[in-house]
Tab-separated table of C-alpha atoms (C1' of nucleotides) in Angstrom:
chain	number	residue	atom	x	y	z
B	1	UNK	CA	-0.046	-0.016	-0.048
B	2	UNK	CA	1.654	3.152	-1.038
B	3	UNK	CA	0.790	6.505	0.816
B	4	UNK	CA	1.346	10.113	0.254
B	5	UNK	CA	0.568	13.179	2.542
B	6	UNK	CA	0.466	16.359	0.492
B	7	UNK	CA	-0.225	20.083	1.445
B	8	UNK	CA	-2.040	21.296	-1.504
B	9	UNK	CA	-2.393	24.793	-0.644
B	10	UNK	CA	-6.043	25.133	-1.916
B	11	UNK	CA	-7.926	22.350	-3.716
B	12	UNK	CA	-10.095	24.205	-5.800
B	13	UNK	CA	-6.579	26.469	-7.291
B	14	UNK	CA	-4.815	23.117	-7.279
B	15	UNK	CA	-7.286	21.004	-9.116
B	16	UNK	CA	-4.824	20.654	-12.354
B	17	UNK	CA	-1.520	19.806	-10.396
B	18	UNK	CA	-3.312	17.507	-7.917
B	19	UNK	CA	-5.266	15.280	-10.604
B	20	UNK	CA	-2.034	15.128	-12.717
B	21	UNK	CA	0.075	13.760	-10.122
B	22	UNK	CA	-3.007	11.319	-8.819
B	23	UNK	CA	-2.882	10.284	-12.570
B	24	UNK	CA	1.122	9.847	-12.506
B	25	UNK	CA	1.692	8.709	-9.332
B	26	UNK	CA	-1.172	6.777	-8.469
B	27	UNK	CA	-0.885	6.436	-4.496
B	28	UNK	CA	-3.277	3.798	-3.020
B	29	UNK	CA	-4.199	6.566	-0.517
B	30	UNK	CA	-3.454	10.196	-0.551
B	31	UNK	CA	-3.703	12.390	2.882
B	32	UNK	CA	-4.390	16.042	1.847
B	33	UNK	CA	-4.066	19.362	4.097
B	34	UNK	CA	-5.206	22.693	3.557
B	35	UNK	CA	-7.713	22.252	1.008
B	36	UNK	CA	-9.053	25.758	1.927
B	37	UNK	CA	-12.796	24.535	0.880
B	38	UNK	CA	-15.928	23.469	2.657
B	39	UNK	CA	-17.254	19.948	2.432
B	40	UNK	CA	-20.032	20.668	0.215
B	41	UNK	CA	-17.689	23.012	-2.422
B	42	UNK	CA	-14.927	19.829	-2.418
B	43	UNK	CA	-14.846	19.189	-5.937
B	44	UNK	CA	-15.032	15.351	-5.484
B	45	UNK	CA	-16.136	14.089	-9.137
B	46	UNK	CA	-12.888	13.987	-10.514
B	47	UNK	CA	-11.479	12.294	-7.522
B	48	UNK	CA	-14.221	9.886	-7.699
B	49	UNK	CA	-13.688	9.571	-11.376
B	50	UNK	CA	-10.173	8.005	-10.987
B	51	UNK	CA	-11.777	5.306	-8.460
B	52	UNK	CA	-10.726	7.092	-5.306
B	53	UNK	CA	-13.357	7.210	-2.343
B	54	UNK	CA	-13.126	10.724	-0.711
B	55	UNK	CA	-13.945	12.269	2.954
B	56	UNK	CA	-13.481	15.577	3.904
B	57	UNK	CA	-13.506	17.971	6.853
B	58	UNK	CA	-13.243	21.532	5.627
B	59	UNK	CA	-14.186	24.805	6.615
B	60	UNK	CA	-14.128	28.095	5.144
B	61	UNK	CA	-11.331	30.256	3.658
B	62	UNK	CA	-8.155	27.939	5.272
B	63	UNK	CA	-7.108	24.972	7.015
B	64	UNK	CA	-9.175	21.460	5.934
B	65	UNK	CA	-7.964	18.384	5.292
B	66	UNK	CA	-8.972	15.394	3.131
B	67	UNK	CA	-8.669	11.877	2.653
B	68	UNK	CA	-8.081	10.337	-0.859
B	69	UNK	CA	-8.077	5.998	-0.804
B	70	UNK	CA	-8.883	3.784	-3.446
B	71	UNK	CA	-10.034	1.530	-1.030
B	72	UNK	CA	-13.035	1.976	1.255
B	73	UNK	CA	-12.726	4.282	4.314
B	74	UNK	CA	-14.132	2.990	7.514
B	75	UNK	CA	-15.135	4.668	11.146
B	76	UNK	CA	-14.143	8.444	9.521
B	77	UNK	CA	-13.973	10.599	12.271
B	78	UNK	CA	-13.429	14.392	11.652
B	79	UNK	CA	-11.578	16.965	14.581
B	80	UNK	CA	-8.767	16.078	17.127
B	81	UNK	CA	-10.316	15.613	20.418
B	82	UNK	CA	-9.707	17.510	23.730
B	83	UNK	CA	-11.334	20.930	23.153
B	84	UNK	CA	-15.335	21.202	21.932
B	85	UNK	CA	-14.170	24.808	21.130
B	86	UNK	CA	-11.937	24.271	18.617
B	87	UNK	CA	-13.592	25.071	15.188
B	88	UNK	CA	-10.559	24.377	13.089
B	89	UNK	CA	-10.265	22.023	10.501
B	90	UNK	CA	-7.353	20.282	10.802
B	91	UNK	CA	-7.846	16.833	11.758
B	92	UNK	CA	-9.505	13.532	10.015
B	93	UNK	CA	-8.836	9.770	10.648
B	94	UNK	CA	-10.137	6.534	9.042
B	95	UNK	CA	-9.429	3.278	8.756
B	96	UNK	CA	-8.542	1.521	5.352
B	97	UNK	CA	-8.121	-2.302	5.080
B	98	UNK	CA	-5.591	-4.171	2.876
B	99	UNK	CA	-3.892	-6.924	3.403
B	100	UNK	CA	-3.764	-5.495	7.274
B	101	UNK	CA	-6.561	-2.676	8.498
B	102	UNK	CA	-4.465	0.598	8.682
B	103	UNK	CA	-5.501	3.581	10.798
B	104	UNK	CA	-4.973	6.753	8.880
B	105	UNK	CA	-4.622	10.284	10.488
B	106	UNK	CA	-4.132	13.139	8.278
B	107	UNK	CA	-3.324	16.439	9.737
B	108	UNK	CA	-2.389	20.123	9.723
B	109	UNK	CA	-0.567	21.527	12.574
B	110	UNK	CA	-0.867	25.388	13.529
B	111	UNK	CA	1.523	27.238	12.036
B	112	UNK	CA	1.933	29.355	15.523
B	113	UNK	CA	3.413	32.382	14.410
B	114	UNK	CA	4.070	35.010	15.372
B	115	UNK	CA	5.474	33.409	18.033
B	116	UNK	CA	5.210	34.252	21.306
B	117	UNK	CA	1.574	35.136	21.016
B	118	UNK	CA	-1.742	33.668	21.116
B	119	UNK	CA	-1.401	31.988	17.976
B	120	UNK	CA	1.672	29.955	18.686
B	121	UNK	CA	0.019	29.102	22.402
B	122	UNK	CA	-2.917	27.312	20.362
B	123	UNK	CA	-0.265	25.574	18.285
B	124	UNK	CA	1.574	24.443	21.582
B	125	UNK	CA	-1.824	23.475	23.039
B	126	UNK	CA	-2.903	21.423	19.725
B	127	UNK	CA	0.597	19.723	20.353
B	128	UNK	CA	-0.563	18.321	23.677
B	129	UNK	CA	-4.275	17.495	22.449
B	130	UNK	CA	-1.769	15.346	19.770
B	131	UNK	CA	0.206	13.568	22.080
B	132	UNK	CA	-3.330	12.451	23.857
B	133	UNK	CA	-4.731	10.829	20.232
B	134	UNK	CA	-0.673	9.336	19.745
B	135	UNK	CA	-1.108	7.527	23.231
B	136	UNK	CA	-4.357	6.328	22.302
B	137	UNK	CA	-3.345	5.094	19.094
B	138	UNK	CA	-0.288	3.090	20.692
B	139	UNK	CA	-2.643	1.726	23.360
B	140	UNK	CA	-4.419	0.105	20.627
B	141	UNK	CA	-1.444	-2.042	19.435
B	142	UNK	CA	-2.271	-1.662	16.086
B	143	UNK	CA	-0.825	-0.177	12.669
B	144	UNK	CA	-1.433	3.355	12.560
B	145	UNK	CA	0.172	6.644	10.866
B	146	UNK	CA	-0.745	10.477	11.955
B	147	UNK	CA	0.974	11.905	8.758
B	148	UNK	CA	0.643	15.506	7.595
B	149	UNK	CA	1.734	18.900	8.024
B	150	UNK	CA	3.367	19.202	11.479
B	151	UNK	CA	4.943	22.954	10.535
B	152	UNK	CA	7.943	21.816	12.539
B	153	UNK	CA	11.320	21.472	11.714
B	154	UNK	CA	12.900	18.616	13.574
B	155	UNK	CA	16.416	19.466	13.685
B	156	UNK	CA	18.638	21.929	12.601
B	157	UNK	CA	19.443	19.242	9.890
B	158	UNK	CA	16.061	19.719	8.728
B	159	UNK	CA	16.687	22.936	7.550
B	160	UNK	CA	18.408	25.120	4.336
B	161	UNK	CA	19.356	27.809	6.709
B	162	UNK	CA	18.662	26.965	10.203
B	163	UNK	CA	19.840	30.021	11.662
B	164	UNK	CA	16.968	32.072	9.723
B	165	UNK	CA	14.268	29.787	11.653
B	166	UNK	CA	15.769	29.691	15.034
B	167	UNK	CA	12.927	31.976	16.731
B	168	UNK	CA	10.317	30.992	14.315
B	169	UNK	CA	7.045	28.994	15.750
B	170	UNK	CA	8.356	25.855	13.407
B	171	UNK	CA	11.655	25.348	14.865
B	172	UNK	CA	11.711	26.974	18.525
B	173	UNK	CA	13.126	24.816	21.264
B	174	UNK	CA	9.287	24.064	22.855
B	175	UNK	CA	8.044	23.557	19.502
B	176	UNK	CA	10.781	20.719	18.871
B	177	UNK	CA	10.427	19.349	22.146
B	178	UNK	CA	6.424	18.984	22.045
B	179	UNK	CA	7.001	16.966	18.530
B	180	UNK	CA	10.008	14.790	20.108
B	181	UNK	CA	7.650	14.353	23.457
B	182	UNK	CA	5.253	12.523	20.645
B	183	UNK	CA	7.493	10.787	18.767
B	184	UNK	CA	9.375	9.429	21.879
B	185	UNK	CA	5.990	7.809	23.124
B	186	UNK	CA	6.967	5.376	20.597
B	187	UNK	CA	6.309	6.412	17.216
B	188	UNK	CA	8.956	5.530	14.333
B	189	UNK	CA	9.453	8.725	11.631
B	190	UNK	CA	9.664	7.267	8.811
B	191	UNK	CA	11.835	9.404	6.537
B	192	UNK	CA	14.380	9.091	8.682
B	193	UNK	CA	14.557	5.556	8.603
B	194	UNK	CA	15.567	5.237	4.861
B	195	UNK	CA	17.426	8.575	4.652
B	196	UNK	CA	19.899	10.782	7.155
B	197	UNK	CA	21.510	13.983	6.519
B	198	UNK	CA	20.878	17.463	5.712
B	199	UNK	CA	19.371	18.554	1.952
B	200	UNK	CA	15.705	16.911	2.375
B	201	UNK	CA	12.987	19.342	2.177
B	202	UNK	CA	9.148	19.364	1.568
B	203	UNK	CA	8.396	22.799	1.783
B	204	UNK	CA	9.836	26.041	-0.402
B	205	UNK	CA	8.329	29.435	0.051
B	206	UNK	CA	7.144	30.648	-2.939
B	207	UNK	CA	9.151	34.028	-2.362
B	208	UNK	CA	12.474	34.736	-2.843
B	209	UNK	CA	13.168	32.107	-5.934
B	210	UNK	CA	13.357	29.494	-2.760
B	211	UNK	CA	13.011	26.649	-4.904
B	212	UNK	CA	15.575	27.771	-7.104
B	213	UNK	CA	18.181	28.247	-4.176
B	214	UNK	CA	16.908	24.862	-2.619
B	215	UNK	CA	16.088	27.243	0.228
B	216	UNK	CA	13.491	24.485	1.921
B	217	UNK	CA	12.768	23.038	5.170
B	218	UNK	CA	11.223	19.375	6.088
B	219	UNK	CA	7.789	19.787	7.819
B	220	UNK	CA	5.659	17.606	6.461
B	221	UNK	CA	6.203	14.037	8.763
B	222	UNK	CA	4.758	10.410	9.093
B	223	UNK	CA	4.829	9.101	12.219
B	224	UNK	CA	3.857	5.085	12.574
B	225	UNK	CA	3.045	3.124	15.445
B	226	UNK	CA	5.255	0.030	16.081
B	227	UNK	CA	3.059	-2.383	14.479
B	228	UNK	CA	2.976	0.118	11.545
B	229	UNK	CA	6.536	0.395	11.255
B	230	UNK	CA	6.996	-3.560	10.871
B	231	UNK	CA	5.316	-2.847	7.745
B	232	UNK	CA	7.266	-0.102	6.642
B	233	UNK	CA	8.721	-0.912	3.075
B	234	UNK	CA	9.744	2.569	1.695
B	235	UNK	CA	9.885	6.241	2.795
B	236	UNK	CA	10.479	9.089	0.324
B	237	UNK	CA	10.029	12.892	-0.726
B	238	UNK	CA	8.761	13.491	-4.124
B	239	UNK	CA	10.511	16.740	-4.815
B	240	UNK	CA	10.421	17.289	-8.432
B	241	UNK	CA	6.864	18.295	-8.387
B	242	UNK	CA	7.872	21.871	-6.690
B	243	UNK	CA	9.742	22.575	-10.073
B	244	UNK	CA	6.315	21.610	-12.419
B	245	UNK	CA	3.435	23.818	-13.011
B	246	UNK	CA	1.281	26.076	-10.748
B	247	UNK	CA	3.270	23.797	-7.893
B	248	UNK	CA	1.914	23.962	-3.994
B	249	UNK	CA	4.772	25.375	-1.906
B	250	UNK	CA	4.615	21.482	-0.085
B	251	UNK	CA	5.454	18.510	-2.411
B	252	UNK	CA	4.310	14.997	-1.430
B	253	UNK	CA	6.146	12.447	1.193
B	254	UNK	CA	5.233	9.026	0.550
B	255	UNK	CA	5.605	5.689	2.442
B	256	UNK	CA	5.029	2.036	1.689
B	257	UNK	CA	3.568	-0.600	3.814
B	258	UNK	CA	3.209	-3.844	2.980
B	259	UNK	CA	-0.317	-3.811	4.003
R	1	DA	C1'	14.081	43.095	-1.332
R	2	DT	C1'	8.610	40.565	3.409
R	3	DG	C1'	10.534	39.482	-3.517
R	4	DT	C1'	4.384	35.017	-3.584
R	5	DC	C1'	0.135	32.545	-3.385
R	6	DT	C1'	-4.721	31.932	-1.978
R	7	DA	C1'	-9.319	32.561	-0.492
R	8	DT	C1'	-12.628	36.323	0.841
R	9	DA	C1'	-15.543	40.277	0.935
R	10	DG	C1'	-17.603	42.580	-2.652
R	11	DG	C1'	-18.447	44.378	-7.267
R	12	DG	C1'	-12.223	47.163	-6.962
R	13	DT	C1'	-8.855	46.158	-4.351
R	14	DA	C1'	-7.915	45.419	0.273
R	15	DT	C1'	-6.982	42.018	4.409
R	16	DA	C1'	-5.589	37.441	6.132
R	17	DG	C1'	-2.916	33.490	6.412
R	18	DA	C1'	0.886	30.836	5.576
DNA sequence: ATGTCTATAGGGTATAGA
């Protein structure tokens, strides 16, 4: 089973790019972030025409997540538990059953800038709620993945210019510590099981020719429970698409599971 | 060089968010 996570930066503005990508790369599952669409306006038809089941959790204007799957999606849950007052659409999860059942969690973690401030407080609080959901997933002792745009640069090696991000909400020590607390509960960060070292990014700003200068950061991640990590066959970043027509500022991150 | 892009409101061109 080949699973990709992809922050597409607006589904309606990105249809040609995303459909071309699906036709070429043909993931079994695509976890999408920043659909920037309410559920009723999500253009399901072209995805369904390509054989994908579609589950969305959107809101007006920004944020929004979706799961596309060639296999049926079961037990869909929308919203990260832990704060009934949080109306931002940043979490959707569902189970897909191939050779094995895999719980898929698609997340769009808050950016948190400017930091410090209320947006950063929201980011850290959201990460605490994520940790709680993560503990429950581990307790289930089943294959599960939490994948998406974490808006976290885990280490200096994950940025072309780490000094430029030192005080940013994506790289501050509190952010990195909160991310490590989740990973250290017992998750495997898929990409780093396959590729070590600097120079591997998943986001390049639209501004200042960041792509052409390879001035990127690695902020899109896939965290696997031990039972999912047992099934991990490959992990990679598909960076080439960033140089294509009308690209998102993020690129897809992939895993292959023996499931 | 804070240099770009998307969505919204509203009906031109501003603002927010990233």
